[in-house]
GROMACS .gro file of C-alpha atoms in nm:
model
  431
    1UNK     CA    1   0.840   7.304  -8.372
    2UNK     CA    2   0.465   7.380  -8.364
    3UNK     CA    3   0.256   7.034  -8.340
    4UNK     CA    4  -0.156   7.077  -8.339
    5UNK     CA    5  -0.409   6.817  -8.198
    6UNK     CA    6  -0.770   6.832  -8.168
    7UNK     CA    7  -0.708   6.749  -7.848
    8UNK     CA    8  -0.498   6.826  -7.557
    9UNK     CA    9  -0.439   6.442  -7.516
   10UNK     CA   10  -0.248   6.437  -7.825
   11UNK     CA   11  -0.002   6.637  -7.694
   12UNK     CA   12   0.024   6.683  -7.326
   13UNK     CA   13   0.236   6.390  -7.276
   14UNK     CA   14   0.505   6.525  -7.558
   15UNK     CA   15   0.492   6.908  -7.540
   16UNK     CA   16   0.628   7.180  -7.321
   17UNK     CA   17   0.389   7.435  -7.372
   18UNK     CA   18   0.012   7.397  -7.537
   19UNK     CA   19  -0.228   7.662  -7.557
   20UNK     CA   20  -0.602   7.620  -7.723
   21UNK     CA   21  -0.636   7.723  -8.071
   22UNK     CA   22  -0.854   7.961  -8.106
   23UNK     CA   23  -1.205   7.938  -8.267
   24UNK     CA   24  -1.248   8.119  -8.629
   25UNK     CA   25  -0.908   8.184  -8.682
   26UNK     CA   26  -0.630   8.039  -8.914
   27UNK     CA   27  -0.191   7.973  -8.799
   28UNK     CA   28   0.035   8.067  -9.055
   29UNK     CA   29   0.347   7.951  -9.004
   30UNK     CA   30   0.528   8.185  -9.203
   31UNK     CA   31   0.408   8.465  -8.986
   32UNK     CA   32   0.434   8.277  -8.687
   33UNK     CA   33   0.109   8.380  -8.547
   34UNK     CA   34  -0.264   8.327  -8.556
   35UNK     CA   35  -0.530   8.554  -8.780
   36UNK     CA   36  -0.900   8.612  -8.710
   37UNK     CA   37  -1.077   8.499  -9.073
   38UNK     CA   38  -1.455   8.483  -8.952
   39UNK     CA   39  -1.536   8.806  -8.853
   40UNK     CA   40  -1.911   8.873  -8.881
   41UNK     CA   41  -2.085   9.177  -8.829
   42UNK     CA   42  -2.188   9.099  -8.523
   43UNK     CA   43  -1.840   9.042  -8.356
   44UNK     CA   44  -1.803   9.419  -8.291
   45UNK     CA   45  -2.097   9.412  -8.018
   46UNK     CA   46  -2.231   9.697  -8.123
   47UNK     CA   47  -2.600   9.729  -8.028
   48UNK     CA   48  -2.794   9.666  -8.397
   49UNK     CA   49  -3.132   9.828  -8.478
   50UNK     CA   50  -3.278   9.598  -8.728
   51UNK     CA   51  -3.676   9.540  -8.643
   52UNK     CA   52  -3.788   9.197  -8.534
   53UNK     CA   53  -3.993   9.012  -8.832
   54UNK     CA   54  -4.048   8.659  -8.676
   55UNK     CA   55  -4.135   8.534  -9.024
   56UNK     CA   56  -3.781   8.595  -9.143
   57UNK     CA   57  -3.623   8.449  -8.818
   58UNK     CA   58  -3.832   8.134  -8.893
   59UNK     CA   59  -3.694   8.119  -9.209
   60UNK     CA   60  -3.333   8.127  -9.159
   61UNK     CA   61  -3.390   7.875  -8.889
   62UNK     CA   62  -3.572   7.645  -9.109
   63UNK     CA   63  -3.309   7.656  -9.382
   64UNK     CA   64  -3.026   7.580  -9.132
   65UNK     CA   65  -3.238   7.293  -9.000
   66UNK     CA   66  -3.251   7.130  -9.375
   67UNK     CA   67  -2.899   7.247  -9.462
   68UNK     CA   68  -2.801   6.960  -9.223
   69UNK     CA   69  -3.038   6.688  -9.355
   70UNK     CA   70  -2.823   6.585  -9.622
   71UNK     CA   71  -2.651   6.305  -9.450
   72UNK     CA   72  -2.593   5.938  -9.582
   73UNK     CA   73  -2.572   5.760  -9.257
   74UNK     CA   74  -2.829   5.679  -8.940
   75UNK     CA   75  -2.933   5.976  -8.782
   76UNK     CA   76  -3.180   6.101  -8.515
   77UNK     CA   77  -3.229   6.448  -8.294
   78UNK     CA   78  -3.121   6.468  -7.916
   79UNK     CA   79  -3.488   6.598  -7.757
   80UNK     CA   80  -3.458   6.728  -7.393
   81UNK     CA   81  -3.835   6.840  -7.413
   82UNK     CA   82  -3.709   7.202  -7.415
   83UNK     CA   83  -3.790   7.499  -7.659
   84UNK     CA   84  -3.382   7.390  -7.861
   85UNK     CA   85  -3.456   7.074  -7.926
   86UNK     CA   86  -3.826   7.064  -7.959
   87UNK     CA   87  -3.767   7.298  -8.227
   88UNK     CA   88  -3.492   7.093  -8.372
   89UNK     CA   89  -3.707   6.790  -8.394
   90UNK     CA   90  -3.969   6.987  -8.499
   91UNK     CA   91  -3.861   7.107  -8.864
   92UNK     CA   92  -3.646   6.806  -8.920
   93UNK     CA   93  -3.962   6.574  -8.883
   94UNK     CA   94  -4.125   6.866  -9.111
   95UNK     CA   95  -3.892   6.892  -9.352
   96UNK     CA   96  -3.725   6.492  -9.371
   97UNK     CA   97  -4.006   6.341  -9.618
   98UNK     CA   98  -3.849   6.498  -9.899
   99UNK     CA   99  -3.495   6.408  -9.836
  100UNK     CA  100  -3.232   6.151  -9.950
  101UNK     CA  101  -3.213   6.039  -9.619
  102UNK     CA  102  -3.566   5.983  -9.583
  103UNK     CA  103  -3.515   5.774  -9.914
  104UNK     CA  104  -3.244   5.592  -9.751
  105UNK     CA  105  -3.341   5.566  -9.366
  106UNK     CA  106  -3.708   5.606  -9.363
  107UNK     CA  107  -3.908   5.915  -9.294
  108UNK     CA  108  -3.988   5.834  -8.965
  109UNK     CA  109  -3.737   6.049  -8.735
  110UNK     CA  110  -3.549   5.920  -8.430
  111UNK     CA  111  -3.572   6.078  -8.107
  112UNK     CA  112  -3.356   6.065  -7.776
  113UNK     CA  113  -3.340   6.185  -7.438
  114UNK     CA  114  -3.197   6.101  -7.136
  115UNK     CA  115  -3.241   6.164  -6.753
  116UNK     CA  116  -3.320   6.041  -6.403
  117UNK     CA  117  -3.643   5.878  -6.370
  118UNK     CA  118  -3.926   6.142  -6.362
  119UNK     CA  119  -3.680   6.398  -6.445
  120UNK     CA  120  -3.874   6.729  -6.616
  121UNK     CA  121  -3.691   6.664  -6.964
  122UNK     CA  122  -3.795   6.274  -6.962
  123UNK     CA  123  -4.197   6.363  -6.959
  124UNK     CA  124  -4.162   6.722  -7.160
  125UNK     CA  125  -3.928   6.519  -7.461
  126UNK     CA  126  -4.195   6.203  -7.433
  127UNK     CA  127  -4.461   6.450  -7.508
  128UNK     CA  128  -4.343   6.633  -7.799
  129UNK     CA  129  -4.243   6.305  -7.950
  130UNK     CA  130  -4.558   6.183  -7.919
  131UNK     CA  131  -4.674   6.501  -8.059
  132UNK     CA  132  -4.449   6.514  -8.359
  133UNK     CA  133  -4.465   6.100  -8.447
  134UNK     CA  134  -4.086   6.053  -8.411
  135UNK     CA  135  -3.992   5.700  -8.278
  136UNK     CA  136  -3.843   5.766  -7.912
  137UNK     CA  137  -3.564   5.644  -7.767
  138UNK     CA  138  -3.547   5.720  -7.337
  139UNK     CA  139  -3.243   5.654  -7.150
  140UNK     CA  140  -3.231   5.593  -6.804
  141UNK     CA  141  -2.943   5.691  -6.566
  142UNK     CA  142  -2.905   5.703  -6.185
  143UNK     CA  143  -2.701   5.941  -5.973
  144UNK     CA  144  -2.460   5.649  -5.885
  145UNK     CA  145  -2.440   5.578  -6.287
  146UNK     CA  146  -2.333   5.941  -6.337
  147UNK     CA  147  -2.071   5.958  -6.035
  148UNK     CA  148  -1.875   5.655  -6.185
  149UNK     CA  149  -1.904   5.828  -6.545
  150UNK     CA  150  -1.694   6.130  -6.421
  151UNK     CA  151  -1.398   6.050  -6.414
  152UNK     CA  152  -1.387   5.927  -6.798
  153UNK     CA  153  -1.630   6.250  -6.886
  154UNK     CA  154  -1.338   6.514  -6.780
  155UNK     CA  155  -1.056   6.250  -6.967
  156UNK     CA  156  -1.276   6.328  -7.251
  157UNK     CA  157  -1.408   6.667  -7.214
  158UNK     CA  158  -1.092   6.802  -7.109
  159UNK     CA  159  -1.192   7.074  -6.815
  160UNK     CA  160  -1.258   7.136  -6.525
  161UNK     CA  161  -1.520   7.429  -6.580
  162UNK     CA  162  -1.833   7.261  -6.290
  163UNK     CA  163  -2.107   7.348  -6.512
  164UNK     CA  164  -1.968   7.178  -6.789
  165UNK     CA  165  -1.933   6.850  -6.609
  166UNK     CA  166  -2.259   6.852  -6.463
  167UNK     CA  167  -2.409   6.851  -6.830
  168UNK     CA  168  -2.146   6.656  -7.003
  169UNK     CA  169  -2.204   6.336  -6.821
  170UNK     CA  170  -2.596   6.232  -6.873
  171UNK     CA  171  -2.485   6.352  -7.279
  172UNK     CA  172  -2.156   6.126  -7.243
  173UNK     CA  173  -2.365   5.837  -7.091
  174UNK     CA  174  -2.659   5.917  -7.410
  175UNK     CA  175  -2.444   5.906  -7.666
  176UNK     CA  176  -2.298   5.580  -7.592
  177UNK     CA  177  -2.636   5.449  -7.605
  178UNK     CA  178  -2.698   5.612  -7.945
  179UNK     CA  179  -2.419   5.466  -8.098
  180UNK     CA  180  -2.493   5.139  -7.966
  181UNK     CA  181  -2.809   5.137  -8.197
  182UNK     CA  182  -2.598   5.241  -8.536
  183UNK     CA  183  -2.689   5.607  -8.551
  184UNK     CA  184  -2.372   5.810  -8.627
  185UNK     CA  185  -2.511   6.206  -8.591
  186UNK     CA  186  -2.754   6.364  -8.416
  187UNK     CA  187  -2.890   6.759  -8.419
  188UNK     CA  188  -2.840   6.915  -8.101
  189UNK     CA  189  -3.019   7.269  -7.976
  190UNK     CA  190  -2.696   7.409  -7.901
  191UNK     CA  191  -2.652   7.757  -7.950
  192UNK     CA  192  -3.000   7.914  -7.904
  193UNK     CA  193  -2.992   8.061  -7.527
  194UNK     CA  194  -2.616   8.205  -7.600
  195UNK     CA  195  -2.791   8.439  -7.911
  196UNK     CA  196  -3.132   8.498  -7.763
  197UNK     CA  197  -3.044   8.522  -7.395
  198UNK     CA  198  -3.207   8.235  -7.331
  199UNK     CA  199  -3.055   8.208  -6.943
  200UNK     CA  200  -3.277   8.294  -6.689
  201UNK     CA  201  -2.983   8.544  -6.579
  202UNK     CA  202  -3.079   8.736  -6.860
  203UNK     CA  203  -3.391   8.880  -6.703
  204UNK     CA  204  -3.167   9.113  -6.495
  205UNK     CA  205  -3.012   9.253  -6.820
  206UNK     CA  206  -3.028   9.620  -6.681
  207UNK     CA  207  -3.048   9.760  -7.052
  208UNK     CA  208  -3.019   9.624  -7.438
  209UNK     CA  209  -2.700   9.716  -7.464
  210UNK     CA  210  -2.555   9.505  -7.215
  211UNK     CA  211  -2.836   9.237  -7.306
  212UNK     CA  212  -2.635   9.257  -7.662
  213UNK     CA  213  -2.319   9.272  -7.520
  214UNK     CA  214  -2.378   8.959  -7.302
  215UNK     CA  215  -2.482   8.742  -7.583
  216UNK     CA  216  -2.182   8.846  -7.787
  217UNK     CA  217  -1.948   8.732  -7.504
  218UNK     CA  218  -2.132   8.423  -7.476
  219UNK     CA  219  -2.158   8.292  -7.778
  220UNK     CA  220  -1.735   8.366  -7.803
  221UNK     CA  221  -1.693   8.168  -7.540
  222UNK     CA  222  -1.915   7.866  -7.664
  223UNK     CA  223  -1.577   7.651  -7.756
  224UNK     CA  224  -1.538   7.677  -7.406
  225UNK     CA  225  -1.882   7.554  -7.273
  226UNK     CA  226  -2.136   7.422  -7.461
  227UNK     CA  227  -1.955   7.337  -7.786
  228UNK     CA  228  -1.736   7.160  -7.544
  229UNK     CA  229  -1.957   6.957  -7.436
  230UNK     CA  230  -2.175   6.857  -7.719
  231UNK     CA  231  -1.849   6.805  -7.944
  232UNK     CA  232  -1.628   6.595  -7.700
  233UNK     CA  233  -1.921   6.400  -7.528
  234UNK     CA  234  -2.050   6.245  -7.829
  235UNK     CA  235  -1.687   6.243  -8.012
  236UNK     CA  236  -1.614   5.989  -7.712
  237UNK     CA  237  -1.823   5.750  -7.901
  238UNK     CA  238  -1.802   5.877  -8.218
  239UNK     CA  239  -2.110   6.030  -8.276
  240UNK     CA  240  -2.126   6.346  -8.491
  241UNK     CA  241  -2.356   6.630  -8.337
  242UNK     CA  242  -2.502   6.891  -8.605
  243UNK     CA  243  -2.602   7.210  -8.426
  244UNK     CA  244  -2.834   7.481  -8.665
  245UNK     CA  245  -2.900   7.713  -8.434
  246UNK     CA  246  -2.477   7.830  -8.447
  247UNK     CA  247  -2.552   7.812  -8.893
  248UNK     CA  248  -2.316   8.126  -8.958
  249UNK     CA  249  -2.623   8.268  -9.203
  250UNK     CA  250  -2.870   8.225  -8.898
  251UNK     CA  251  -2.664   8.353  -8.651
  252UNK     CA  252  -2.625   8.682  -8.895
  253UNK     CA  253  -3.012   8.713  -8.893
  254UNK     CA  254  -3.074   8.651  -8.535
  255UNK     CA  255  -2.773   8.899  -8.414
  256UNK     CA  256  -2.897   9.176  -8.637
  257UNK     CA  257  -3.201   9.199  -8.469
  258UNK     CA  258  -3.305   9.460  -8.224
  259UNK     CA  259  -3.206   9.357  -7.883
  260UNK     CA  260  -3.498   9.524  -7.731
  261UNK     CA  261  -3.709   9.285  -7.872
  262UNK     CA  262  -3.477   9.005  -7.683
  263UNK     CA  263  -3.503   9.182  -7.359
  264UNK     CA  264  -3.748   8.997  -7.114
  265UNK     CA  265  -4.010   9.198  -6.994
  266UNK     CA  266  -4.240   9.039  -6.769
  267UNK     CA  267  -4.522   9.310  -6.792
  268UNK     CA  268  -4.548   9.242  -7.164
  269UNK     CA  269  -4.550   8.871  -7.137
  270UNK     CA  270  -4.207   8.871  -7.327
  271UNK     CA  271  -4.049   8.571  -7.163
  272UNK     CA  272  -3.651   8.457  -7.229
  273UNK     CA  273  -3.624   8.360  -7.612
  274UNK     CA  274  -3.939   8.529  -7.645
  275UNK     CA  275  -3.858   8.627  -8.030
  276UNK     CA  276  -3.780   8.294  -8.100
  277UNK     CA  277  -4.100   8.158  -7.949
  278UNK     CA  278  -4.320   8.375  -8.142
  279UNK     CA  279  -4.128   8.264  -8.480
  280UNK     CA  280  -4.266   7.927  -8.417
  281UNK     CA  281  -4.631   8.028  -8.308
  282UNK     CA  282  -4.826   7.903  -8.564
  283UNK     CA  283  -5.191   7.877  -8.517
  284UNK     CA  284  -5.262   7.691  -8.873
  285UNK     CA  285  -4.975   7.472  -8.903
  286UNK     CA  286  -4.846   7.463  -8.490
  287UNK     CA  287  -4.467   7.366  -8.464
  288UNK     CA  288  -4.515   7.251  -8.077
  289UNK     CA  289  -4.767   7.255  -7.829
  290UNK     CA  290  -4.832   7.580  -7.676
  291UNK     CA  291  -4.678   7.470  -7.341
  292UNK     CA  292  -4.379   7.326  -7.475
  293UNK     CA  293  -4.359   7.617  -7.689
  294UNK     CA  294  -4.342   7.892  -7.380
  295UNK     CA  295  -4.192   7.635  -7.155
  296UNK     CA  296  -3.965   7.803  -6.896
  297UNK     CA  297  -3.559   7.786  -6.988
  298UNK     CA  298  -3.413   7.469  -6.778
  299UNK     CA  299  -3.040   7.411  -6.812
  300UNK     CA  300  -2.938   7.008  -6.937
  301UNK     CA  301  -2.779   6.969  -6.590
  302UNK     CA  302  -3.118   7.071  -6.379
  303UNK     CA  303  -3.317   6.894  -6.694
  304UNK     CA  304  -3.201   6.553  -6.643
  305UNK     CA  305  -3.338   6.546  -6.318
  306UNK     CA  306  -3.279   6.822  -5.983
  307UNK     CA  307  -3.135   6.520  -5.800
  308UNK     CA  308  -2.869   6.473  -6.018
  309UNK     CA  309  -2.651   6.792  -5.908
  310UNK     CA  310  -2.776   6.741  -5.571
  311UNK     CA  311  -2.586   6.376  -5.566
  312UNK     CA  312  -2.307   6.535  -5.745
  313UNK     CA  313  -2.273   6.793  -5.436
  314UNK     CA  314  -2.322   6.518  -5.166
  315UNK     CA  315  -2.062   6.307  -5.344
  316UNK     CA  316  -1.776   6.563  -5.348
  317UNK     CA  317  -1.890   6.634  -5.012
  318UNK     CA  318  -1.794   6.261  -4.903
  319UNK     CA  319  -1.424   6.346  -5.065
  320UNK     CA  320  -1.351   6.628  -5.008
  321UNK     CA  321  -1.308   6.768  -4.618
  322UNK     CA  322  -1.300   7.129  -4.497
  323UNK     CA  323  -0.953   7.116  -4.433
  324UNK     CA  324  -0.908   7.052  -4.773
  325UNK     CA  325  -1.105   7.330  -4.893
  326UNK     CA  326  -0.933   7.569  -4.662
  327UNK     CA  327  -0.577   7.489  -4.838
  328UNK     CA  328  -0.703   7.518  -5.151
  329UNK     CA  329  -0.540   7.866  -5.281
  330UNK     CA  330  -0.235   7.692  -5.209
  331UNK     CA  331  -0.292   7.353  -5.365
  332UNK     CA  332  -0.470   7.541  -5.643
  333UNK     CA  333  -0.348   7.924  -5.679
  334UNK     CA  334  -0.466   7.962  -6.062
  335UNK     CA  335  -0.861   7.890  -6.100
  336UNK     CA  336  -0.906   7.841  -5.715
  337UNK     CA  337  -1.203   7.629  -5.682
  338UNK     CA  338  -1.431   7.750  -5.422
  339UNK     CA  339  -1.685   7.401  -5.377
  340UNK     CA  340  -1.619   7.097  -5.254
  341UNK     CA  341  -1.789   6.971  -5.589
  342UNK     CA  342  -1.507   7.233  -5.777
  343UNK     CA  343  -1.276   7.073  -5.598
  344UNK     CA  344  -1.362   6.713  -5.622
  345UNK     CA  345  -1.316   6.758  -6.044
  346UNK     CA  346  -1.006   6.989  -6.035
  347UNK     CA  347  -0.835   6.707  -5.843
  348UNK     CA  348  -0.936   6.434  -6.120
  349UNK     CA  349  -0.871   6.632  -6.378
  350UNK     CA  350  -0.502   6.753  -6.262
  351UNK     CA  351  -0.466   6.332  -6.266
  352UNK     CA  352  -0.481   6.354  -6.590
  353UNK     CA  353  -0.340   6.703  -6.692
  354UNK     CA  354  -0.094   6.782  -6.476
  355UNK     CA  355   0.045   7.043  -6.668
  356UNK     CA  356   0.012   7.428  -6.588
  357UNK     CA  357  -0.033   7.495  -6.965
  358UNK     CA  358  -0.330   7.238  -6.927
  359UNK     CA  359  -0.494   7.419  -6.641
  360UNK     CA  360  -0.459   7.767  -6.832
  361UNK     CA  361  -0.701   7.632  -7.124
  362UNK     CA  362  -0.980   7.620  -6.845
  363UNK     CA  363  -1.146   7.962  -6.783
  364UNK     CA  364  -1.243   8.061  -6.483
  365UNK     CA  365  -1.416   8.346  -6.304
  366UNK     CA  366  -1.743   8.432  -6.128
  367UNK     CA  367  -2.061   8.279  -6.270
  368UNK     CA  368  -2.461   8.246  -6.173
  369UNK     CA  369  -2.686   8.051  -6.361
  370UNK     CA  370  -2.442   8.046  -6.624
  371UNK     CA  371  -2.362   8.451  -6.704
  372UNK     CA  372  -2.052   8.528  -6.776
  373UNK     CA  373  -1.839   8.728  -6.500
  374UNK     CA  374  -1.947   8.998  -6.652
  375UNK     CA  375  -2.313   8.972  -6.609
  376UNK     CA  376  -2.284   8.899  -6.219
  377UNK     CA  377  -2.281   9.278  -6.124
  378UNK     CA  378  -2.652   9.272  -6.319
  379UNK     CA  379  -2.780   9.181  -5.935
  380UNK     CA  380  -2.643   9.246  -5.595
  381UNK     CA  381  -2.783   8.953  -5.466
  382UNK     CA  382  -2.603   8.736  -5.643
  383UNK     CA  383  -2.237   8.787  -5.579
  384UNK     CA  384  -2.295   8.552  -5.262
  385UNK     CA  385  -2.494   8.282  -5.459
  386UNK     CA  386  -2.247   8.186  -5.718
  387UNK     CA  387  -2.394   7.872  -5.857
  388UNK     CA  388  -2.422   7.732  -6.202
  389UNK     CA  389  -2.743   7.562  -6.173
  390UNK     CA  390  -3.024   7.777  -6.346
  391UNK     CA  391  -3.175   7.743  -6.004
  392UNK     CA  392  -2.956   8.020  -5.863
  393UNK     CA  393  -3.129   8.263  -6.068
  394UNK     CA  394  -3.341   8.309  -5.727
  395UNK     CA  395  -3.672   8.510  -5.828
  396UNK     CA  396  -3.674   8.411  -6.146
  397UNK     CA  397  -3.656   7.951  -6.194
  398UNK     CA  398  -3.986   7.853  -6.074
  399UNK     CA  399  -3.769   7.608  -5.877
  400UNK     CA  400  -3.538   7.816  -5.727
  401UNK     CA  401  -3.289   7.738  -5.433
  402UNK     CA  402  -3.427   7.827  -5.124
  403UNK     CA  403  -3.263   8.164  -5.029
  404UNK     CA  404  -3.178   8.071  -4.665
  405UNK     CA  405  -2.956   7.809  -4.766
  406UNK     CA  406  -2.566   7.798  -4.800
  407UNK     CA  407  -2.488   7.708  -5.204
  408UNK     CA  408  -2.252   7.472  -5.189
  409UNK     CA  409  -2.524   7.232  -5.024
  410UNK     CA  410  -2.837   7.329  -5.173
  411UNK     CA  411  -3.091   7.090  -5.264
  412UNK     CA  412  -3.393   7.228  -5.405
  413UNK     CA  413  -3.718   7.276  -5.302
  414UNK     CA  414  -3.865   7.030  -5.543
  415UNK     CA  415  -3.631   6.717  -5.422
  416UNK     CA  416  -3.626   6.706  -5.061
  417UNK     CA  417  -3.831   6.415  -5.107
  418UNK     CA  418  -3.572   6.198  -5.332
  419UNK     CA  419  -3.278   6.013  -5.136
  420UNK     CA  420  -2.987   6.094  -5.257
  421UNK     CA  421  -2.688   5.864  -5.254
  422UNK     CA  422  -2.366   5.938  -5.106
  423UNK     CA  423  -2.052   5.677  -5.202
  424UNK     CA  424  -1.834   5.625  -4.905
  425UNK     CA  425  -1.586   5.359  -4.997
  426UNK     CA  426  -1.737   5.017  -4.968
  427UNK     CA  427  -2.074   5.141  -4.807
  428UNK     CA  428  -2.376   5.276  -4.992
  429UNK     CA  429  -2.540   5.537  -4.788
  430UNK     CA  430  -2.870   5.666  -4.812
  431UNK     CA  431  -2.961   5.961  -4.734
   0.00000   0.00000   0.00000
């Protein structure tokens, strides 16, 4: 028989075999098989040529923003202080006066954000709520507050994927707070750097036709990543997250467009989501402030605070020895993780799902700042840095790793300063 969950706790416990099922595509059962019904023009990944017009990108973005206002229950916007969210927060706060909701919640907006104290996203988000008038809720977590979160974060999440980790647990430990106060949805900036090659990776993209390419992979692979994240780490509490920037009518308008105009190109002043950026510049009615508008690309997991991953990496570190490491293509032949911190969350998640058919619904692969495995051979340099931080992109984050030193230990330059704390049982070390 054929049984289907939403999740692979539903039926790990009671099934032989499970497999994911995948994204846009419906099972028949009398053909015994799975068919692909959303198939947009873009899922070819052919390069398109239509010209850039930022007023019609603005437009489409806008309507997918108020497309999701009609809600009847409490509901705010996640703000990280980035370009996503700010732009997220942005039209809703815009558009919400005319709205049942506003009739029925107020037309104030909500606001959240989360991160270590002093963390880049804490100050950027507190700004552009201050700018836009929305009431502002900051969360607080420490490194030590994460750590003990993990565990329950890949029970819920369901990987083992490192990246996905490292940004699921400061949005796991978030939404619990959110739905502490009542509100059950948020809007989330999901979605944007996948279509606009928002990575910092991206400014290696040799050529627009692998820029193109690259986003098309990437935003296939979102149930896998991102989607995963923002869908199971607020599902944990039951909080809905709304994300406009993956509206199927949007994403038609923003994939048609030229890739050249995507492409960063420093000499031009084109940074990443450069298109996007100039759909919101608005010198009579501004959107955001310029700064926040053309503020560099910084990944949730560096966003909540550098320190954060750092602590992640010395806390693996603490559990998991060399000798470990150097039996783990035996221990782990499928996936092999090659860090400690891979290591640490591959062993807590085969705790859980100790099935092979569980492991096989994790991808794998190599991966920088992000890229697919695809996009590693853009640069040389990087096949011996593979890191997901954003800071591995080294030449391009404005805080990048420091070049001399191995990855699996890296702090960066910008947090030498912060202890970190390592957990060793029954001591607290700092370091």
């Amino acid at each position: 028989s054929v049984w289907i969950a939403s999740e692979l706790k539903g039926l790990n416990d009671d099934c032989e075999h499970f497999e994911s099922f995948p994204p846009g595509h419906l099972y028949s059962s009398k053909s015994g098989g799975f068919r692909r019904w959303y198939n947009p023009p873009w899922f070819s990944e052919v390069t398109p040529s239509v010209p850039y017009d930022p007023l019609v990108l603005r437009r489409a973005f806008e309507n997918a923003v108020i497309k999701r206002l009609m809600t009847d229950v409490p509901f705010g916007v996640l703000l990280s202080g980035g370009l996503d969210s700010s732009l997220v927060a942005s039209i809703t706060a815009r558009y919400l006066a005319g709205t049942k909701a506003a009739k029925q919640w107020g037309s104030q907006l909500h606001s959240f954000c989360v991160g270590l104290e002093g963390s880049p996203d804490l100050k950027a988000a507190r700004e552009v709520a201050d700018y836009l008038g929305t009431v502002h809720h900051e969360f607080h977590f420490t490194v030590q507050d994460g750590i003990d979160a993990i565990e329950d974060v890949i029970y819920h999440i369901e990987t083992y994927d490192v990246t996905t980790i490292r940004a699921s647990t400061p949005m796991f430990l978030m939404s619990r707070k959110i739905k502490s106060l009542g509100v059950k949805m948020v809007m989330s900036g999901e979605g944007s750097d996948e279509i606009f090659g928002g990575y910092l990776y991206f400014h290696k993209a040799p050529n627009k036709d692998e820029f193109h390419q690259e986003t098309c992979r990437k935003i296939k692979a979102l149930h896998l990543y991102d989607c995963l994240r923002a869908n199971k780490a607020t599902s944990a509490w039951g909080l809905e997250a709304r994300v406009p920037f993956l509206d199927k009518e949007f994403i038609n308008v923003a994939m048609a467009i030229d890739p050249e105009s995507k492409m960063i190109n420093k000499d031009e002043g084109r940074i990443e989501k450069w298109v996007l950026r100039r759909a919101f510049d608005d010198e009579n009615h501004p959107y955001l402030p310029k700064h926040i508008l053309y503020r560099q690309k910084e990944q949730f997991s560096d966003g909540v605070g550098y320190s954060w991953i750092d602590g992640l990496k010395a806390h693996a570190a603490a559990h998991v020895t060399d000798k470990m490491m150097l039996n783990a293509s035996n221990i782990f032949p499928h996936n092999t993780p090659t860090t400690k911190e891979a290591y640490y969350y591959r062993m807590i998640f085969e705790r859980f799902f100790p099935q092979n058919s569980a492991r096989l619904t994790v991808p794998g692969g190599a991966s920088v700042a992000c890229s697919t495995a695809k996009a590693v051979e853009w640069d040389a340099t990087w096949k011996n840095n593979l890191d997901p931080s954003g800071r591995a992109a080294l030449g391009v984050h404005l805080s990048a790793y420091d070049a001399e030193t191995p990855f699996d230990n890296k702090p960066s330059k910008i947090v030498e300063s912060i202890p970190l704390m390592m957990e060793i049982p029954g001591v607290a070390i700092h370091g």
